[in-house]
PDB file of C-alpha atoms in Angstrom:
ATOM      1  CA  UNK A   1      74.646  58.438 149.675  1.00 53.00           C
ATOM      2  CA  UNK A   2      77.270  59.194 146.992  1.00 51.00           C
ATOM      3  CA  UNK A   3      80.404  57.106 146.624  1.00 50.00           C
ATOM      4  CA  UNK A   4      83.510  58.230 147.467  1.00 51.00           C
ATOM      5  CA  UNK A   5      85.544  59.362 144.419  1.00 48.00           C
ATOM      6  CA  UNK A   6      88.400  56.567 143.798  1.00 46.00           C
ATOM      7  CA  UNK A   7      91.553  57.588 144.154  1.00 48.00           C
ATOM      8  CA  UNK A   8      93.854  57.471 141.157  1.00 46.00           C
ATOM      9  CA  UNK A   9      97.181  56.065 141.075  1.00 46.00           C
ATOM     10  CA  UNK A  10     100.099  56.929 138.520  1.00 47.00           C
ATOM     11  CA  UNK A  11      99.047  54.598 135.451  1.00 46.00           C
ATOM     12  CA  UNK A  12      95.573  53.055 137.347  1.00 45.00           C
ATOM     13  CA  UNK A  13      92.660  53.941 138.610  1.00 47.00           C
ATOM     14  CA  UNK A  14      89.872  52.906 141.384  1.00 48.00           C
ATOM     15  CA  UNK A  15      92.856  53.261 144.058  1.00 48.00           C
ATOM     16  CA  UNK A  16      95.114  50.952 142.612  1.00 47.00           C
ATOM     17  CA  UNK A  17      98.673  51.715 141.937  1.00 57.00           C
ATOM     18  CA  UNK A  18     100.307  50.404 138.914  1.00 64.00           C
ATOM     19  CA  UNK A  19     104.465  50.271 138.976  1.00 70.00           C
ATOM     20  CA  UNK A  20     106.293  52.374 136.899  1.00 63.00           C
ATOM     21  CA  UNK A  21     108.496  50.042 134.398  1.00 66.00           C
ATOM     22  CA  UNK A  22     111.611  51.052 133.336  1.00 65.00           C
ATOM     23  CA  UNK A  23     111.213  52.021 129.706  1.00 60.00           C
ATOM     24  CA  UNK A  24     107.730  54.219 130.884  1.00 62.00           C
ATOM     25  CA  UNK A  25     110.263  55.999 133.404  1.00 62.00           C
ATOM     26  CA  UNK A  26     111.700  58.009 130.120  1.00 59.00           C
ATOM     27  CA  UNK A  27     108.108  59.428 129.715  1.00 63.00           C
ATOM     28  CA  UNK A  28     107.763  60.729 133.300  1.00 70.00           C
ATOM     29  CA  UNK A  29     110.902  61.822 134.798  1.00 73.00           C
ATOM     30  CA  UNK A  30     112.143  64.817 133.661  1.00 79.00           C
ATOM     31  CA  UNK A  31     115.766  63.774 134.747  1.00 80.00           C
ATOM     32  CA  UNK A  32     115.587  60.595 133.042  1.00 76.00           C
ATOM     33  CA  UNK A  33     114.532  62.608 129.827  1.00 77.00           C
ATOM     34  CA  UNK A  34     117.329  64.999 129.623  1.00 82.00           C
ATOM     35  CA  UNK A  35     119.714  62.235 130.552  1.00 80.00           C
ATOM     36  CA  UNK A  36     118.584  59.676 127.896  1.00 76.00           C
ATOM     37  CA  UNK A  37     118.259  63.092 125.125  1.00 80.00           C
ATOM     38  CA  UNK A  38     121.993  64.095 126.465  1.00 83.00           C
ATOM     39  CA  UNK A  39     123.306  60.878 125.492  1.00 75.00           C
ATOM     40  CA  UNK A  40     121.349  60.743 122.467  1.00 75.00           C
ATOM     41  CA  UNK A  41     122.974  64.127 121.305  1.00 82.00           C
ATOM     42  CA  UNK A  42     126.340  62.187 122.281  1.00 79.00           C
ATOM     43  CA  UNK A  43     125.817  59.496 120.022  1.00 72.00           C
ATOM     44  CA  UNK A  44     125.283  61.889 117.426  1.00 74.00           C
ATOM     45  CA  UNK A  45     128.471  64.263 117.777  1.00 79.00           C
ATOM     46  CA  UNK A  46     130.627  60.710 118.511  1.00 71.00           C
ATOM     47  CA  UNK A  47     129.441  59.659 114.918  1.00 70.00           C
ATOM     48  CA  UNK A  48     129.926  62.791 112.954  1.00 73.00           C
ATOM     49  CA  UNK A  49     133.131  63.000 114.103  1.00 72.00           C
ATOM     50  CA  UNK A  50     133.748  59.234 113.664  1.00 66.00           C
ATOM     51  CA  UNK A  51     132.292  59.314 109.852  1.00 68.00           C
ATOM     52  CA  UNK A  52     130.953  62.026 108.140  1.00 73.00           C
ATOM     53  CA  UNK A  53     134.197  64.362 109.355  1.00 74.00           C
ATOM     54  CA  UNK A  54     136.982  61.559 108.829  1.00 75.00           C
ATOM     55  CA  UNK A  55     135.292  60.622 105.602  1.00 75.00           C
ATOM     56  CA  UNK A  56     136.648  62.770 103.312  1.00 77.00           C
ATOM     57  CA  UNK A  57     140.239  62.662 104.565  1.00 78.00           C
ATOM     58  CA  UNK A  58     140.323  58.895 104.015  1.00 81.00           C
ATOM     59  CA  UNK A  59     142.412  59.358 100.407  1.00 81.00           C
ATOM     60  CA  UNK A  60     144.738  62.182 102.608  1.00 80.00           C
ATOM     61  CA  UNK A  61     145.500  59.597 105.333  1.00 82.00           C
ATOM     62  CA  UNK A  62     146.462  56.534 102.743  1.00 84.00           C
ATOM     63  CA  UNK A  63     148.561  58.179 100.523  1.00 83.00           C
ATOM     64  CA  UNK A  64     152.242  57.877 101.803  1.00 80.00           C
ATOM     65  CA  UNK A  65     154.509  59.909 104.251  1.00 78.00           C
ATOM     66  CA  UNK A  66     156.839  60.863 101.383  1.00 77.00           C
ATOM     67  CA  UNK A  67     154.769  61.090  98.144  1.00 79.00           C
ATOM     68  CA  UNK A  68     154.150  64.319  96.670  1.00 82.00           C
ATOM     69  CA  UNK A  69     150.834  65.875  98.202  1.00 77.00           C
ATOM     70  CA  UNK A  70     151.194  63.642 101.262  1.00 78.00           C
ATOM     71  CA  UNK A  71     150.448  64.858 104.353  1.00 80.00           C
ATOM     72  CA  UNK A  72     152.444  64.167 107.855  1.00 81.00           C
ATOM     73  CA  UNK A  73     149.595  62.466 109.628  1.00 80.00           C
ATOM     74  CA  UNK A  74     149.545  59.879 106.481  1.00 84.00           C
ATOM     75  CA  UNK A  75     149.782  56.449 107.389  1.00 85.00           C
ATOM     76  CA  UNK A  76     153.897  55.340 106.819  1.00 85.00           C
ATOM     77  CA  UNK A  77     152.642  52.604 104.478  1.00 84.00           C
ATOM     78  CA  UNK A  78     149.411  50.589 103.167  1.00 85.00           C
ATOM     79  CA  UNK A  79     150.221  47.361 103.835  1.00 83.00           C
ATOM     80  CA  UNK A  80     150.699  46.211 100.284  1.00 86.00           C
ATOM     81  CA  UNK A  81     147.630  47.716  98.848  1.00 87.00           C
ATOM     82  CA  UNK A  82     147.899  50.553  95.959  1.00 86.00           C
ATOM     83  CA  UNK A  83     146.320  53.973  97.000  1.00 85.00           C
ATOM     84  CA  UNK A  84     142.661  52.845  95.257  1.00 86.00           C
ATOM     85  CA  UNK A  85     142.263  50.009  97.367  1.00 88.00           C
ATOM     86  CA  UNK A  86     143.570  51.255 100.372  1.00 88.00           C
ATOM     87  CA  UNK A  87     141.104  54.321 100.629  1.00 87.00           C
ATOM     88  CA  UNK A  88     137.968  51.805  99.918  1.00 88.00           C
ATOM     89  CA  UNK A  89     139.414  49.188 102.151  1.00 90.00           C
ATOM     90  CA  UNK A  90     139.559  51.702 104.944  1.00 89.00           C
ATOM     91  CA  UNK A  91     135.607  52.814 105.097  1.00 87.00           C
ATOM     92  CA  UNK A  92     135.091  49.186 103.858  1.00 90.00           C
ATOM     93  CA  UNK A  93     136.076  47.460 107.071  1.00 90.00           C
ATOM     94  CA  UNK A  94     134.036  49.686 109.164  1.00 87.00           C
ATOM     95  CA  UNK A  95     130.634  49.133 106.937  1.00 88.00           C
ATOM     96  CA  UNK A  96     132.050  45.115 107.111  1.00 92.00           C
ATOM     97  CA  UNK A  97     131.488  45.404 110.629  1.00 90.00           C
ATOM     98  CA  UNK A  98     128.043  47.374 110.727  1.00 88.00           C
ATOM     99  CA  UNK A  99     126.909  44.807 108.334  1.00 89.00           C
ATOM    100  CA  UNK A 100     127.604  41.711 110.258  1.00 90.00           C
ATOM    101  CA  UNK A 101     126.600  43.763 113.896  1.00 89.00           C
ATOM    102  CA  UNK A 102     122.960  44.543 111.998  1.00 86.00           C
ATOM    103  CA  UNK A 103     122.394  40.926 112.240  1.00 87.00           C
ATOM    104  CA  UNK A 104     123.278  40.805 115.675  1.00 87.00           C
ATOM    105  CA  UNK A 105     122.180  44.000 116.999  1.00 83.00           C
ATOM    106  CA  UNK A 106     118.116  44.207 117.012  1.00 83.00           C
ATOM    107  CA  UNK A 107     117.776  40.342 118.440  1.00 86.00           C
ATOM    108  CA  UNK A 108     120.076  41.516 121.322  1.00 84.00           C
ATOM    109  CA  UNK A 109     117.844  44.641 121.999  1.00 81.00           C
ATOM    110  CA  UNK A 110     114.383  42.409 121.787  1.00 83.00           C
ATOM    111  CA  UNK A 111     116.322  40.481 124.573  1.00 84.00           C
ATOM    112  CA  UNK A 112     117.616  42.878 126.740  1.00 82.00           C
ATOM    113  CA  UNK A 113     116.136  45.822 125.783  1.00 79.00           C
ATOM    114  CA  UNK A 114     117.078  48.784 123.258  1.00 78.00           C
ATOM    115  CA  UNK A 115     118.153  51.439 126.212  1.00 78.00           C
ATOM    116  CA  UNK A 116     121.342  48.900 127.592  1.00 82.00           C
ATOM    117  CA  UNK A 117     122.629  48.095 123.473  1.00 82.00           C
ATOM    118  CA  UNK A 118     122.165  51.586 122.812  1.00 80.00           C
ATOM    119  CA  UNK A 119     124.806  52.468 125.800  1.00 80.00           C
ATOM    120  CA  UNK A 120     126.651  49.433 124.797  1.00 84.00           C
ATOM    121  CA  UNK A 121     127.099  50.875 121.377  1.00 83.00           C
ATOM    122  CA  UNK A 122     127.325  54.160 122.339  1.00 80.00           C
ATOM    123  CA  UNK A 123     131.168  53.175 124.853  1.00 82.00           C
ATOM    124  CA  UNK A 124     131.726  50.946 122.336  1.00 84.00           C
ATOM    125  CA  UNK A 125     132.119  53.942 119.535  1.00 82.00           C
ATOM    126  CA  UNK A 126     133.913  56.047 121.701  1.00 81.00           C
ATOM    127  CA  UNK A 127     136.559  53.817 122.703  1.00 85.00           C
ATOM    128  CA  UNK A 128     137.155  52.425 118.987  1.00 84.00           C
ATOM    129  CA  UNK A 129     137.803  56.273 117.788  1.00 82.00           C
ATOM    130  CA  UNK A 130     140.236  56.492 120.852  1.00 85.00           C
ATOM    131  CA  UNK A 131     141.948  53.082 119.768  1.00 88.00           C
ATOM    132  CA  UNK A 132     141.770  54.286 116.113  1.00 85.00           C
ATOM    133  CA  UNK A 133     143.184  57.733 117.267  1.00 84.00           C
ATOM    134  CA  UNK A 134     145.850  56.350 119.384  1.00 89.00           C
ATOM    135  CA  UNK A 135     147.068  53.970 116.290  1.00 87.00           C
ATOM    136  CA  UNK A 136     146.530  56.793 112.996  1.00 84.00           C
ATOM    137  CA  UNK A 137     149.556  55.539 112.351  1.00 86.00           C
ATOM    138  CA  UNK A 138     150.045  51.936 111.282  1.00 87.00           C
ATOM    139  CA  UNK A 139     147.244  51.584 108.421  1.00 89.00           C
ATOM    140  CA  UNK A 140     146.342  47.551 109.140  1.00 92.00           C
ATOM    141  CA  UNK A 141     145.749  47.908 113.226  1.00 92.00           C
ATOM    142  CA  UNK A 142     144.146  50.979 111.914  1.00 90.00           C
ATOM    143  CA  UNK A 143     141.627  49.046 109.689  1.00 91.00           C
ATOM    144  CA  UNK A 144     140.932  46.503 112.650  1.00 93.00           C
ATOM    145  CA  UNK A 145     140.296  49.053 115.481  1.00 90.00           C
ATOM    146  CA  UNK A 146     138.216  50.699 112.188  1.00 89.00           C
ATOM    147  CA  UNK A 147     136.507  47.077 111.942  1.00 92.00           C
ATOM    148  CA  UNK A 148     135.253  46.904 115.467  1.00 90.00           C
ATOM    149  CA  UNK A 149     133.960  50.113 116.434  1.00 87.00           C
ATOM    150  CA  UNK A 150     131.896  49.167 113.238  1.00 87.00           C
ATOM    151  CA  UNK A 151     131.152  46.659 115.354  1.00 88.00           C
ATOM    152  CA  UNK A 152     129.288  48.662 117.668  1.00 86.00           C
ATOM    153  CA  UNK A 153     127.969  51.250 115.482  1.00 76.00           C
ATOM    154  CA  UNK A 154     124.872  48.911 114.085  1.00 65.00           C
ATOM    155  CA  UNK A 155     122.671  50.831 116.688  1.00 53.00           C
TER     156      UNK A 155
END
């Protein structure tokens, strides 16, 4: 007599079943896949708009209200710095706080996992460019909101 073909679970074979861990989930749910690609293409748009479109107008935003050439959206006043340092210091304090967040940032996702800091950072850079939105126009709380949401963009 033959025997019986085994039946094959999801990951196992020879009738056993293996659980599905989380991070293996991605892999076989569809759902889960467009979800975690959706927020991927999130992260994405939040940080071109964040950097590589508010870049360039760095030099616009610190020359100011008042000078010839400036711009109504310009911060009232740099806090004491000239025009040079003020549009380094402004792209500076956001790389200040990638820089010390790098060091941070992969031991956290070897502890709880890369999926939950990924999210983490991923709030975390949307509600720094509403805080740095919602204060355009005072140049040092500026810099600080500017600071943390570097904070959280070390993904």
């Amino acid at each position: 007599m033959l025997p019986s073909k085994p039946k094959s679970g999801m990951f196992g074979c020879c009738g056993r079943k293996d659980k599905v861990v989380p991070y293996q989930e991605m892999y076989i749910s569809p759902k889960v896949f467009s979800l975690s690609i959706n927020c991927l293409r999130f992260a994405v748009f939040v940080d071109a708009i964040a950097g590589t479109i508010e870049q360039p107008n760095y030099p616009i935003m610190v020359l100011p209200r008042g000078s010839p050439g400036s711009h109504p959206d310009s911060f009232p006043d740099t806090g004491g710095l000239g025009f040079s340092a003020a549009t380094y210091f402004v792209p500076m304090s956001a790389l200040l706080g990638v820089a010390i967040a790098s060091l941070v940032i992969g031991i956290l996702s070897d502890k709880w996992g890369r999926k939950p800091c990924l999210m983490l950072c991923l709030y975390g850079t949307v509600i720094g460019c509403i805080l740095k939105f919602l204060f355009r126009f005072a140049f040092w709380p500026y810099c600080a909101f500017n600071f943390l949401n570097g904070l959280v963009s070390a993904s």
